[in-house]
Tab-separated table of N, CA, C and O in Angstrom:
chain	number	residue	atom	x	y	z
A	243	MET	N	-104.126	-145.156	-88.235
A	243	MET	CA	-103.797	-145.497	-86.860
A	243	MET	C	-102.522	-146.324	-86.869
A	243	MET	O	-102.395	-147.281	-87.610
A	244	GLY	N	-101.569	-145.962	-86.038
A	244	GLY	CA	-100.288	-146.644	-85.981
A	244	GLY	C	-100.366	-147.966	-85.244
A	244	GLY	O	-101.323	-148.247	-84.522
A	245	TRP	N	-99.328	-148.773	-85.402
A	245	TRP	CA	-99.262	-150.093	-84.771
A	245	TRP	C	-99.350	-149.972	-83.251
A	245	TRP	O	-100.057	-150.715	-82.598
A	246	ALA	N	-98.634	-149.011	-82.653
A	246	ALA	CA	-98.644	-148.854	-81.197
A	246	ALA	C	-100.041	-148.506	-80.701
A	246	ALA	O	-100.478	-149.017	-79.673
A	247	GLN	N	-100.758	-147.664	-81.430
A	247	GLN	CA	-102.116	-147.310	-81.022
A	247	GLN	C	-103.030	-148.527	-81.098
A	247	GLN	O	-103.891	-148.717	-80.262
A	248	ARG	N	-102.840	-149.352	-82.100
A	248	ARG	CA	-103.667	-150.543	-82.264
A	248	ARG	C	-103.465	-151.499	-81.091
A	248	ARG	O	-104.369	-152.194	-80.688
A	249	GLN	N	-102.251	-151.528	-80.540
A	249	GLN	CA	-101.941	-152.398	-79.416
A	249	GLN	C	-102.772	-152.057	-78.176
A	249	GLN	O	-102.951	-152.883	-77.316
A	250	LEU	N	-103.279	-150.827	-78.060
A	250	LEU	CA	-103.975	-150.375	-76.865
A	250	LEU	C	-105.459	-150.722	-76.854
A	250	LEU	O	-106.134	-150.495	-75.867
A	251	ARG	N	-106.000	-151.240	-77.931
A	251	ARG	CA	-107.425	-151.563	-77.991
A	251	ARG	C	-107.756	-152.716	-77.033
A	251	ARG	O	-106.940	-153.573	-76.773
A	252	SER	N	-108.999	-152.710	-76.560
A	252	SER	CA	-109.403	-153.792	-75.662
A	252	SER	C	-109.525	-155.087	-76.451
A	252	SER	O	-109.776	-155.086	-77.654
A	253	ARG	N	-109.347	-156.158	-75.743
A	253	ARG	CA	-109.392	-157.476	-76.364
A	253	ARG	C	-110.320	-158.387	-75.561
A	253	ARG	O	-110.504	-158.199	-74.365
A	254	ALA	N	-110.831	-159.402	-76.229
A	254	ALA	CA	-111.652	-160.401	-75.547
A	254	ALA	C	-110.728	-161.371	-74.816
A	254	ALA	O	-109.550	-161.488	-75.149
A	255	PRO	N	-111.266	-162.091	-73.842
A	255	PRO	CA	-110.443	-163.090	-73.146
A	255	PRO	C	-109.928	-164.146	-74.123
A	255	PRO	O	-110.621	-164.546	-75.061
A	256	LEU	N	-108.698	-164.595	-73.898
A	256	LEU	CA	-108.043	-165.609	-74.722
A	256	LEU	C	-107.656	-166.777	-73.828
A	256	LEU	O	-107.075	-166.582	-72.758
A	257	ARG	N	-107.994	-167.978	-74.262
A	257	ARG	CA	-107.620	-169.183	-73.539
A	257	ARG	C	-107.060	-170.176	-74.557
A	257	ARG	O	-107.623	-170.339	-75.643
A	258	ALA	N	-105.948	-170.803	-74.237
A	258	ALA	CA	-105.353	-171.783	-75.137
A	258	ALA	C	-104.855	-172.980	-74.338
A	258	ALA	O	-104.286	-172.816	-73.257
A	259	ARG	N	-105.082	-174.166	-74.873
A	259	ARG	CA	-104.575	-175.412	-74.290
A	259	ARG	C	-104.009	-176.261	-75.409
A	259	ARG	O	-104.503	-176.232	-76.532
A	260	ALA	N	-102.969	-177.023	-75.086
A	260	ALA	CA	-102.380	-177.930	-76.061
A	260	ALA	C	-101.506	-178.939	-75.335
A	260	ALA	O	-101.054	-178.697	-74.218
A	261	VAL	N	-101.266	-180.048	-75.990
A	261	VAL	CA	-100.253	-181.000	-75.544
A	261	VAL	C	-98.971	-180.572	-76.244
A	261	VAL	O	-98.899	-180.583	-77.476
A	262	VAL	N	-97.980	-180.150	-75.461
A	262	VAL	CA	-96.754	-179.576	-76.016
A	262	VAL	C	-95.612	-180.576	-75.885
A	262	VAL	O	-95.399	-181.144	-74.809
A	263	SER	N	-94.868	-180.756	-76.993
A	263	SER	CA	-93.653	-181.562	-76.939
A	263	SER	C	-92.548	-180.830	-77.687
A	263	SER	O	-92.799	-180.135	-78.671
A	264	VAL	N	-91.335	-180.973	-77.181
A	264	VAL	CA	-90.174	-180.310	-77.770
A	264	VAL	C	-89.127	-181.372	-78.051
A	264	VAL	O	-88.814	-182.204	-77.194
A	265	SER	N	-88.589	-181.348	-79.270
A	265	SER	CA	-87.534	-182.269	-79.661
A	265	SER	C	-86.499	-181.476	-80.441
A	265	SER	O	-86.760	-181.063	-81.577
A	266	GLY	N	-85.360	-181.217	-79.832
A	266	GLY	CA	-84.343	-180.389	-80.480
A	266	GLY	C	-84.884	-178.992	-80.713
A	266	GLY	O	-85.300	-178.320	-79.775
A	267	ASP	N	-84.923	-178.585	-81.969
A	267	ASP	CA	-85.379	-177.243	-82.327
A	267	ASP	C	-86.869	-177.198	-82.667
A	267	ASP	O	-87.419	-176.140	-82.906
A	268	GLU	N	-87.532	-178.370	-82.671
A	268	GLU	CA	-88.934	-178.439	-83.089
A	268	GLU	C	-89.884	-178.472	-81.900
A	268	GLU	O	-89.660	-179.178	-80.923
A	269	VAL	N	-90.959	-177.680	-82.008
A	269	VAL	CA	-92.019	-177.653	-80.997
A	269	VAL	C	-93.301	-178.129	-81.661
A	269	VAL	O	-93.652	-177.666	-82.753
A	270	LYS	N	-93.995	-179.051	-81.002
A	270	LYS	CA	-95.282	-179.542	-81.503
A	270	LYS	C	-96.366	-179.186	-80.495
A	270	LYS	O	-96.216	-179.421	-79.302
A	271	LEU	N	-97.454	-178.615	-81.005
A	271	LEU	CA	-98.653	-178.349	-80.210
A	271	LEU	C	-99.747	-179.249	-80.767
A	271	LEU	O	-100.272	-179.004	-81.848
A	272	ARG	N	-100.066	-180.318	-80.042
A	272	ARG	CA	-101.111	-181.246	-80.475
A	272	ARG	C	-102.373	-180.979	-79.664
A	272	ARG	O	-102.312	-180.468	-78.561
A	273	SER	N	-103.493	-181.348	-80.214
A	273	SER	CA	-104.785	-181.141	-79.545
A	273	SER	C	-104.940	-179.692	-79.101
A	273	SER	O	-105.422	-179.403	-77.998
A	274	LEU	N	-104.530	-178.774	-79.964
A	274	LEU	CA	-104.621	-177.344	-79.680
A	274	LEU	C	-106.085	-176.926	-79.611
A	274	LEU	O	-106.894	-177.306	-80.450
A	275	ASP	N	-106.414	-176.151	-78.589
A	275	ASP	CA	-107.776	-175.654	-78.403
A	275	ASP	C	-107.649	-174.194	-77.974
A	275	ASP	O	-107.199	-173.903	-76.864
A	276	VAL	N	-108.015	-173.271	-78.873
A	276	VAL	CA	-107.878	-171.845	-78.618
A	276	VAL	C	-109.261	-171.210	-78.649
A	276	VAL	O	-110.033	-171.422	-79.583
A	277	VAL	N	-109.572	-170.418	-77.609
A	277	VAL	CA	-110.841	-169.703	-77.543
A	277	VAL	C	-110.523	-168.225	-77.375
A	277	VAL	O	-109.815	-167.836	-76.449
A	278	LEU	N	-111.017	-167.412	-78.302
A	278	LEU	CA	-110.893	-165.957	-78.239
A	278	LEU	C	-112.306	-165.398	-78.229
A	278	LEU	O	-113.025	-165.503	-79.232
A	279	GLY	N	-112.704	-164.829	-77.096
A	279	GLY	CA	-114.095	-164.368	-76.980
A	279	GLY	C	-115.030	-165.556	-77.119
A	279	GLY	O	-114.924	-166.525	-76.379
A	280	ARG	N	-115.905	-165.531	-78.133
A	280	ARG	CA	-116.831	-166.644	-78.385
A	280	ARG	C	-116.338	-167.575	-79.490
A	280	ARG	O	-117.036	-168.507	-79.877
A	281	HIS	N	-115.157	-167.303	-80.027
A	281	HIS	CA	-114.657	-168.069	-81.161
A	281	HIS	C	-113.680	-169.147	-80.704
A	281	HIS	O	-112.831	-168.899	-79.866
A	282	ARG	N	-113.828	-170.335	-81.294
A	282	ARG	CA	-112.975	-171.468	-80.924
A	282	ARG	C	-112.325	-172.050	-82.179
A	282	ARG	O	-112.982	-172.222	-83.201
A	283	MET	N	-111.030	-172.353	-82.059
A	283	MET	CA	-110.291	-173.058	-83.112
A	283	MET	C	-109.582	-174.228	-82.466
A	283	MET	O	-109.104	-174.130	-81.332
A	284	THR	N	-109.507	-175.322	-83.193
A	284	THR	CA	-108.778	-176.492	-82.724
A	284	THR	C	-107.816	-176.915	-83.827
A	284	THR	O	-107.938	-176.493	-84.974
A	285	GLY	N	-106.871	-177.757	-83.463
A	285	GLY	CA	-105.952	-178.266	-84.475
A	285	GLY	C	-104.604	-178.651	-83.908
A	285	GLY	O	-104.467	-178.974	-82.721
A	286	ASP	N	-103.612	-178.593	-84.765
A	286	ASP	CA	-102.244	-178.957	-84.433
A	286	ASP	C	-101.308	-177.960	-85.103
A	286	ASP	O	-101.579	-177.505	-86.223
A	287	VAL	N	-100.196	-177.649	-84.434
A	287	VAL	CA	-99.191	-176.725	-84.968
A	287	VAL	C	-97.822	-177.322	-84.692
A	287	VAL	O	-97.590	-177.897	-83.623
A	288	ARG	N	-96.929	-177.167	-85.658
A	288	ARG	CA	-95.543	-177.612	-85.491
A	288	ARG	C	-94.651	-176.515	-86.027
A	288	ARG	O	-94.911	-175.979	-87.107
A	289	PHE	N	-93.606	-176.142	-85.281
A	289	PHE	CA	-92.702	-175.087	-85.751
A	289	PHE	C	-91.299	-175.287	-85.201
A	289	PHE	O	-91.096	-175.989	-84.210
A	290	THR	N	-90.341	-174.674	-85.900
A	290	THR	CA	-88.969	-174.670	-85.421
A	290	THR	C	-88.716	-173.346	-84.725
A	290	THR	O	-89.279	-172.322	-85.107
A	291	ARG	N	-87.856	-173.373	-83.725
A	291	ARG	CA	-87.618	-172.167	-82.938
A	291	ARG	C	-86.508	-171.293	-83.515
A	291	ARG	O	-86.592	-170.081	-83.431
A	292	SER	N	-85.463	-171.884	-84.065
A	292	SER	CA	-84.354	-171.033	-84.491
A	292	SER	C	-83.703	-171.469	-85.792
A	292	SER	O	-82.754	-170.846	-86.229
A	293	ALA	N	-84.163	-172.525	-86.407
A	293	ALA	CA	-83.554	-172.978	-87.654
A	293	ALA	C	-83.693	-171.904	-88.721
A	293	ALA	O	-84.573	-171.060	-88.667
A	294	SER	N	-82.820	-171.941	-89.682
A	294	SER	CA	-82.897	-170.978	-90.779
A	294	SER	C	-83.086	-171.753	-92.076
A	294	SER	O	-82.223	-172.548	-92.425
A	295	PRO	N	-84.177	-171.579	-92.776
A	295	PRO	CA	-85.286	-170.689	-92.440
A	295	PRO	C	-86.165	-171.303	-91.350
A	295	PRO	O	-86.226	-172.518	-91.204
A	296	ARG	N	-86.863	-170.432	-90.607
A	296	ARG	CA	-87.842	-170.930	-89.642
A	296	ARG	C	-88.956	-171.611	-90.427
A	296	ARG	O	-89.333	-171.152	-91.495
A	297	LYS	N	-89.489	-172.691	-89.875
A	297	LYS	CA	-90.537	-173.444	-90.571
A	297	LYS	C	-91.705	-173.709	-89.631
A	297	LYS	O	-91.522	-173.835	-88.423
A	298	PHE	N	-92.900	-173.789	-90.219
A	298	PHE	CA	-94.081	-174.131	-89.433
A	298	PHE	C	-95.100	-174.821	-90.324
A	298	PHE	O	-95.114	-174.646	-91.545
A	299	THR	N	-95.932	-175.634	-89.710
A	299	THR	CA	-97.117	-176.203	-90.357
A	299	THR	C	-98.246	-176.135	-89.333
A	299	THR	O	-98.011	-176.266	-88.130
A	300	ALA	N	-99.452	-175.919	-89.813
A	300	ALA	CA	-100.607	-175.861	-88.918
A	300	ALA	C	-101.822	-176.422	-89.628
A	300	ALA	O	-101.970	-176.278	-90.839
A	301	ARG	N	-102.654	-177.065	-88.852
A	301	ARG	CA	-103.964	-177.524	-89.297
A	301	ARG	C	-104.951	-176.972	-88.289
A	301	ARG	O	-104.877	-177.286	-87.104
A	302	LEU	N	-105.839	-176.083	-88.734
A	302	LEU	CA	-106.773	-175.425	-87.833
A	302	LEU	C	-108.204	-175.601	-88.322
A	302	LEU	O	-108.458	-175.558	-89.529
A	303	GLU	N	-109.112	-175.793	-87.370
A	303	GLU	CA	-110.527	-175.972	-87.689
A	303	GLU	C	-111.386	-175.127	-86.762
A	303	GLU	O	-111.022	-174.899	-85.605
A	304	SER	N	-112.519	-174.677	-87.290
A	304	SER	CA	-113.502	-173.963	-86.481
A	304	SER	C	-114.890	-174.296	-87.016
A	304	SER	O	-115.092	-174.337	-88.220
A	305	ASP	N	-115.815	-174.527	-86.108
A	305	ASP	CA	-117.197	-174.785	-86.525
A	305	ASP	C	-117.886	-173.501	-86.965
A	305	ASP	O	-118.730	-173.518	-87.852
A	306	ASP	N	-117.524	-172.374	-86.323
A	306	ASP	CA	-118.252	-171.130	-86.550
A	306	ASP	C	-117.308	-169.954	-86.297
A	306	ASP	O	-116.900	-169.725	-85.162
A	307	LEU	N	-116.940	-169.227	-87.345
A	307	LEU	CA	-116.012	-168.108	-87.200
A	307	LEU	C	-116.609	-166.856	-87.837
A	307	LEU	O	-116.873	-166.814	-89.034
A	308	ASP	N	-116.838	-165.845	-87.011
A	308	ASP	CA	-117.270	-164.524	-87.459
A	308	ASP	C	-115.992	-163.695	-87.566
A	308	ASP	O	-115.468	-163.218	-86.562
A	309	TRP	N	-115.457	-163.530	-88.774
A	309	TRP	CA	-114.157	-162.909	-88.988
A	309	TRP	C	-114.112	-161.468	-88.477
A	309	TRP	O	-113.149	-161.067	-87.830
A	310	GLY	N	-115.136	-160.693	-88.733
A	310	GLY	CA	-115.168	-159.313	-88.264
A	310	GLY	C	-115.127	-159.235	-86.746
A	310	GLY	O	-114.374	-158.446	-86.169
A	311	GLN	N	-115.915	-160.055	-86.079
A	311	GLN	CA	-115.927	-160.057	-84.616
A	311	GLN	C	-114.612	-160.592	-84.062
A	311	GLN	O	-114.112	-160.099	-83.053
A	312	ALA	N	-114.019	-161.585	-84.718
A	312	ALA	CA	-112.722	-162.109	-84.265
A	312	ALA	C	-111.646	-161.024	-84.327
A	312	ALA	O	-110.798	-160.936	-83.433
A	313	LEU	N	-111.676	-160.183	-85.367
A	313	LEU	CA	-110.722	-159.075	-85.447
A	313	LEU	C	-110.910	-158.116	-84.280
A	313	LEU	O	-109.946	-157.681	-83.641
A	314	VAL	N	-112.163	-157.780	-83.969
A	314	VAL	CA	-112.456	-156.889	-82.839
A	314	VAL	C	-112.000	-157.544	-81.535
A	314	VAL	O	-111.364	-156.903	-80.688
A	315	ASP	N	-112.297	-158.827	-81.361
A	315	ASP	CA	-111.900	-159.543	-80.147
A	315	ASP	C	-110.384	-159.575	-79.975
A	315	ASP	O	-109.876	-159.602	-78.861
A	316	ALA	N	-109.649	-159.568	-81.092
A	316	ALA	CA	-108.179	-159.587	-81.056
A	316	ALA	C	-107.593	-158.190	-80.873
A	316	ALA	O	-106.377	-158.036	-80.805
A	317	GLY	N	-108.450	-157.161	-80.816
A	317	GLY	CA	-107.974	-155.808	-80.588
A	317	GLY	C	-107.839	-154.969	-81.839
A	317	GLY	O	-107.341	-153.848	-81.796
A	318	ASP	N	-108.290	-155.469	-82.975
A	318	ASP	CA	-108.234	-154.718	-84.225
A	318	ASP	C	-109.576	-154.017	-84.439
A	318	ASP	O	-110.495	-154.151	-83.630
A	319	MET	N	-109.681	-153.291	-85.534
A	319	MET	CA	-110.938	-152.626	-85.877
A	319	MET	C	-111.746	-153.515	-86.811
A	319	MET	O	-111.176	-154.264	-87.600
A	320	ARG	N	-113.061	-153.408	-86.718
A	320	ARG	CA	-113.920	-154.112	-87.679
A	320	ARG	C	-113.689	-153.459	-89.037
A	320	ARG	O	-113.701	-152.236	-89.149
A	321	PRO	N	-113.462	-154.249	-90.073
A	321	PRO	CA	-113.221	-153.663	-91.391
A	321	PRO	C	-114.418	-152.846	-91.864
A	321	PRO	O	-115.563	-153.211	-91.610
A	322	PRO	N	-114.161	-151.740	-92.569
A	322	PRO	CA	-115.272	-150.956	-93.110
A	322	PRO	C	-115.942	-151.716	-94.247
A	322	PRO	O	-115.353	-152.615	-94.836
A	323	PRO	N	-117.177	-151.369	-94.567
A	323	PRO	CA	-117.848	-152.021	-95.698
A	323	PRO	C	-117.088	-151.749	-96.994
A	323	PRO	O	-116.429	-150.719	-97.138
A	324	ALA	N	-117.197	-152.670	-97.915
A	324	ALA	CA	-116.566	-152.482	-99.224
A	324	ALA	C	-117.267	-151.346	-99.964
A	324	ALA	O	-118.476	-151.147	-99.801
A	325	PRO	N	-116.522	-150.615	-100.779
A	325	PRO	CA	-117.158	-149.571	-101.595
A	325	PRO	C	-118.179	-150.208	-102.553
A	325	PRO	O	-118.065	-151.379	-102.900
A	326	PRO	N	-119.181	-149.445	-102.977
A	326	PRO	CA	-120.175	-149.986	-103.913
A	326	PRO	C	-119.495	-150.592	-105.145
A	326	PRO	O	-118.560	-150.019	-105.692
A	327	GLY	N	-119.949	-151.773	-105.523
A	327	GLY	CA	-119.412	-152.439	-106.703
A	327	GLY	C	-118.181	-153.284	-106.432
A	327	GLY	O	-117.674	-153.940	-107.336
A	328	GLU	N	-117.678	-153.301	-105.197
A	328	GLU	CA	-116.515	-154.119	-104.854
A	328	GLU	C	-116.932	-155.153	-103.821
A	328	GLU	O	-117.773	-154.903	-102.973
A	329	LEU	N	-116.304	-156.329	-103.894
A	329	LEU	CA	-116.661	-157.416	-102.990
A	329	LEU	C	-115.978	-157.283	-101.632
A	329	LEU	O	-116.580	-157.539	-100.598
A	330	PHE	N	-114.697	-156.871	-101.617
A	330	PHE	CA	-113.944	-156.786	-100.370
A	330	PHE	C	-113.383	-155.382	-100.195
A	330	PHE	O	-112.918	-154.778	-101.146
A	331	PRO	N	-113.382	-154.874	-98.964
A	331	PRO	CA	-112.782	-153.561	-98.726
A	331	PRO	C	-111.261	-153.653	-98.834
A	331	PRO	O	-110.669	-154.699	-98.575
A	332	VAL	N	-110.634	-152.559	-99.213
A	332	VAL	CA	-109.181	-152.507	-99.292
A	332	VAL	C	-108.659	-152.132	-97.915
A	332	VAL	O	-109.100	-151.154	-97.315
A	333	ARG	N	-107.743	-152.938	-97.391
A	333	ARG	CA	-107.132	-152.667	-96.093
A	333	ARG	C	-105.629	-152.603	-96.269
A	333	ARG	O	-105.071	-153.338	-97.074
A	334	PRO	N	-104.965	-151.764	-95.491
A	334	PRO	CA	-103.502	-151.716	-95.574
A	334	PRO	C	-102.900	-153.064	-95.185
A	334	PRO	O	-103.460	-153.796	-94.369
A	335	LEU	N	-101.772	-153.385	-95.787
A	335	LEU	CA	-101.084	-154.622	-95.434
A	335	LEU	C	-100.576	-154.542	-93.997
A	335	LEU	O	-100.138	-153.483	-93.545
A	336	PRO	N	-100.607	-155.667	-93.277
A	336	PRO	CA	-100.115	-155.677	-91.886
A	336	PRO	C	-98.585	-155.789	-91.872
A	336	PRO	O	-98.026	-156.859	-91.666
A	337	TRP	N	-97.907	-154.676	-92.118
A	337	TRP	CA	-96.450	-154.688	-92.282
A	337	TRP	C	-95.711	-155.320	-91.119
A	337	TRP	O	-94.786	-156.116	-91.350
A	338	PRO	N	-96.032	-155.025	-89.848
A	338	PRO	CA	-95.279	-155.667	-88.760
A	338	PRO	C	-95.368	-157.198	-88.825
A	338	PRO	O	-94.392	-157.887	-88.557
A	339	MET	N	-96.548	-157.728	-89.177
A	339	MET	CA	-96.680	-159.174	-89.285
A	339	MET	C	-95.851	-159.700	-90.447
A	339	MET	O	-95.172	-160.717	-90.329
A	340	LEU	N	-95.887	-159.002	-91.584
A	340	LEU	CA	-95.118	-159.445	-92.741
A	340	LEU	C	-93.617	-159.410	-92.463
A	340	LEU	O	-92.884	-160.321	-92.852
A	341	VAL	N	-93.148	-158.384	-91.772
A	341	VAL	CA	-91.731	-158.298	-91.413
A	341	VAL	C	-91.360	-159.450	-90.483
A	341	VAL	O	-90.305	-160.067	-90.619
A	342	ALA	N	-92.248	-159.783	-89.538
A	342	ALA	CA	-91.975	-160.870	-88.604
A	342	ALA	C	-91.877	-162.218	-89.307
A	342	ALA	O	-91.208	-163.128	-88.824
A	343	LEU	N	-92.524	-162.365	-90.462
A	343	LEU	CA	-92.501	-163.635	-91.198
A	343	LEU	C	-91.333	-163.739	-92.172
A	343	LEU	O	-91.163	-164.766	-92.807
A	344	GLU	N	-90.512	-162.699	-92.276
A	344	GLU	CA	-89.368	-162.744	-93.186
A	344	GLU	C	-88.475	-163.934	-92.820
A	344	GLU	O	-88.202	-164.200	-91.656
A	345	GLY	N	-88.047	-164.680	-93.831
A	345	GLY	CA	-87.195	-165.836	-93.596
A	345	GLY	C	-87.943	-167.030	-93.039
A	345	GLY	O	-87.354	-167.907	-92.414
A	346	THR	N	-89.257	-167.089	-93.263
A	346	THR	CA	-90.087	-168.171	-92.730
A	346	THR	C	-90.711	-168.958	-93.869
A	346	THR	O	-91.096	-168.401	-94.887
A	347	GLN	N	-90.784	-170.269	-93.691
A	347	GLN	CA	-91.486	-171.142	-94.634
A	347	GLN	C	-92.543	-171.909	-93.849
A	347	GLN	O	-92.256	-172.417	-92.766
A	348	GLY	N	-93.740	-171.975	-94.397
A	348	GLY	CA	-94.753	-172.732	-93.688
A	348	GLY	C	-96.080	-172.762	-94.400
A	348	GLY	O	-96.254	-172.159	-95.455
A	349	SER	N	-96.999	-173.483	-93.789
A	349	SER	CA	-98.335	-173.589	-94.363
A	349	SER	C	-99.365	-173.744	-93.251
A	349	SER	O	-99.065	-174.244	-92.171
A	350	VAL	N	-100.572	-173.278	-93.555
A	350	VAL	CA	-101.717	-173.422	-92.659
A	350	VAL	C	-102.862	-173.990	-93.487
A	350	VAL	O	-103.226	-173.428	-94.520
A	351	ASP	N	-103.399	-175.111	-93.048
A	351	ASP	CA	-104.590	-175.690	-93.658
A	351	ASP	C	-105.771	-175.338	-92.768
A	351	ASP	O	-105.759	-175.618	-91.563
A	352	LEU	N	-106.789	-174.700	-93.359
A	352	LEU	CA	-107.964	-174.243	-92.617
A	352	LEU	C	-109.205	-175.006	-93.048
A	352	LEU	O	-109.392	-175.282	-94.239
A	353	LYS	N	-110.047	-175.297	-92.087
A	353	LYS	CA	-111.330	-175.939	-92.359
A	353	LYS	C	-112.353	-175.251	-91.459
A	353	LYS	O	-112.203	-175.242	-90.244
A	354	LEU	N	-113.366	-174.641	-92.073
A	354	LEU	CA	-114.347	-173.860	-91.329
A	354	LEU	C	-115.753	-174.350	-91.649
A	354	LEU	O	-116.153	-174.383	-92.816
A	355	GLY	N	-116.497	-174.709	-90.627
A	355	GLY	CA	-117.882	-175.133	-90.832
A	355	GLY	C	-118.736	-173.978	-91.326
A	355	GLY	O	-119.547	-174.120	-92.235
A	356	ARG	N	-118.537	-172.804	-90.720
A	356	ARG	CA	-119.243	-171.581	-91.116
A	356	ARG	C	-118.277	-170.424	-90.953
A	356	ARG	O	-117.661	-170.266	-89.908
A	357	LEU	N	-118.137	-169.628	-91.994
A	357	LEU	CA	-117.294	-168.434	-91.956
A	357	LEU	C	-118.165	-167.247	-92.337
A	357	LEU	O	-118.715	-167.192	-93.438
A	358	LEU	N	-118.294	-166.304	-91.400
A	358	LEU	CA	-119.046	-165.084	-91.665
A	358	LEU	C	-118.038	-163.980	-91.939
A	358	LEU	O	-117.243	-163.616	-91.071
A	359	LEU	N	-118.048	-163.461	-93.167
A	359	LEU	CA	-117.143	-162.381	-93.549
A	359	LEU	C	-117.695	-161.050	-93.044
A	359	LEU	O	-118.900	-160.911	-92.813
A	360	PRO	N	-116.827	-160.058	-92.847
A	360	PRO	CA	-117.280	-158.777	-92.299
A	360	PRO	C	-118.387	-158.091	-93.096
A	360	PRO	O	-119.168	-157.328	-92.538
A	361	ASP	N	-118.480	-158.389	-94.399
A	361	ASP	CA	-119.517	-157.752	-95.217
A	361	ASP	C	-120.847	-158.503	-95.173
A	361	ASP	O	-121.782	-158.166	-95.881
A	362	GLY	N	-120.932	-159.544	-94.323
A	362	GLY	CA	-122.182	-160.274	-94.164
A	362	GLY	C	-122.282	-161.530	-95.016
A	362	GLY	O	-123.223	-162.301	-94.863
A	363	ILE	N	-121.343	-161.763	-95.913
A	363	ILE	CA	-121.363	-162.987	-96.719
A	363	ILE	C	-121.011	-164.171	-95.825
A	363	ILE	O	-120.049	-164.124	-95.062
A	364	GLU	N	-121.814	-165.204	-95.914
A	364	GLU	CA	-121.608	-166.401	-95.106
A	364	GLU	C	-121.174	-167.554	-96.005
A	364	GLU	O	-121.820	-167.828	-97.025
A	365	LEU	N	-120.102	-168.210	-95.628
A	365	LEU	CA	-119.614	-169.385	-96.347
A	365	LEU	C	-119.789	-170.609	-95.459
A	365	LEU	O	-119.467	-170.567	-94.274
A	366	ARG	N	-120.278	-171.684	-96.030
A	366	ARG	CA	-120.433	-172.947	-95.297
A	366	ARG	C	-119.424	-173.955	-95.824
A	366	ARG	O	-119.164	-174.016	-97.021
A	367	HIS	N	-118.872	-174.738	-94.928
A	367	HIS	CA	-117.907	-175.794	-95.264
A	367	HIS	C	-116.754	-175.241	-96.110
A	367	HIS	O	-116.402	-175.793	-97.148
A	368	ALA	N	-116.168	-174.147	-95.634
A	368	ALA	CA	-115.054	-173.503	-96.339
A	368	ALA	C	-113.741	-174.142	-95.902
A	368	ALA	O	-113.576	-174.545	-94.752
A	369	SER	N	-112.824	-174.235	-96.836
A	369	SER	CA	-111.487	-174.729	-96.504
A	369	SER	C	-110.486	-174.023	-97.400
A	369	SER	O	-110.835	-173.499	-98.454
A	370	GLY	N	-109.264	-174.014	-96.950
A	370	GLY	CA	-108.239	-173.355	-97.738
A	370	GLY	C	-106.863	-173.655	-97.200
A	370	GLY	O	-106.706	-174.247	-96.129
A	371	ARG	N	-105.865	-173.233	-97.963
A	371	ARG	CA	-104.467	-173.444	-97.585
A	371	ARG	C	-103.718	-172.150	-97.816
A	371	ARG	O	-103.839	-171.528	-98.869
A	372	LEU	N	-102.960	-171.750	-96.834
A	372	LEU	CA	-102.109	-170.566	-96.879
A	372	LEU	C	-100.671	-171.075	-96.842
A	372	LEU	O	-100.329	-171.850	-95.944
A	373	ALA	N	-99.858	-170.668	-97.807
A	373	ALA	CA	-98.459	-171.081	-97.832
A	373	ALA	C	-97.567	-169.853	-97.884
A	373	ALA	O	-97.810	-168.930	-98.665
A	374	ILE	N	-96.533	-169.845	-97.046
A	374	ILE	CA	-95.594	-168.739	-96.951
A	374	ILE	C	-94.205	-169.282	-97.247
A	374	ILE	O	-93.793	-170.293	-96.689
A	375	ASP	N	-93.501	-168.581	-98.114
A	375	ASP	CA	-92.109	-168.929	-98.393
A	375	ASP	C	-91.330	-167.627	-98.518
A	375	ASP	O	-91.275	-167.011	-99.588
A	376	GLY	N	-90.783	-167.160	-97.396
A	376	GLY	CA	-90.063	-165.894	-97.387
A	376	GLY	C	-90.986	-164.745	-97.699
A	376	GLY	O	-91.921	-164.477	-96.968
A	377	ASP	N	-90.782	-164.109	-98.850
A	377	ASP	CA	-91.602	-162.960	-99.223
A	377	ASP	C	-92.762	-163.343	-100.139
A	377	ASP	O	-93.406	-162.492	-100.708
A	378	ARG	N	-93.040	-164.632	-100.275
A	378	ARG	CA	-94.128	-165.096	-101.156
A	378	ARG	C	-95.252	-165.705	-100.309
A	378	ARG	O	-95.011	-166.519	-99.433
A	379	LEU	N	-96.467	-165.275	-100.596
A	379	LEU	CA	-97.647	-165.766	-99.894
A	379	LEU	C	-98.637	-166.273	-100.935
A	379	LEU	O	-99.011	-165.556	-101.855
A	380	ASP	N	-99.034	-167.542	-100.820
A	380	ASP	CA	-100.033	-168.143	-101.720
A	380	ASP	C	-101.250	-168.511	-100.901
A	380	ASP	O	-101.139	-169.061	-99.820
């Protein structure tokens, strides 16, 4: 399925609130509260609008995140089950998103009280860090 076709899928209601401040090229979103369908994330985000390289930092938290349902709520497809003997299904890379991140440096710190993976595995008190530096993702 192509990117344009994926754009046409139905989505759950999205609501976002934040205290926004702008200073020069930097935008800060404090007390961020995002609700997509039944899923809620809170935190803070800071990013530059046009500096080269573009930079961002984010701290996001959720008490309860069903990843498969969140993908459906965002208009994507629920991932298929992993093949027998494999833990995670293989999915194509999201090329449009990766292209959009070219020339970007940033990090996201995640803290999840409960994370339900699409294959039914449940993680409690999960946390992690995602770091992007141009074409490198850790």
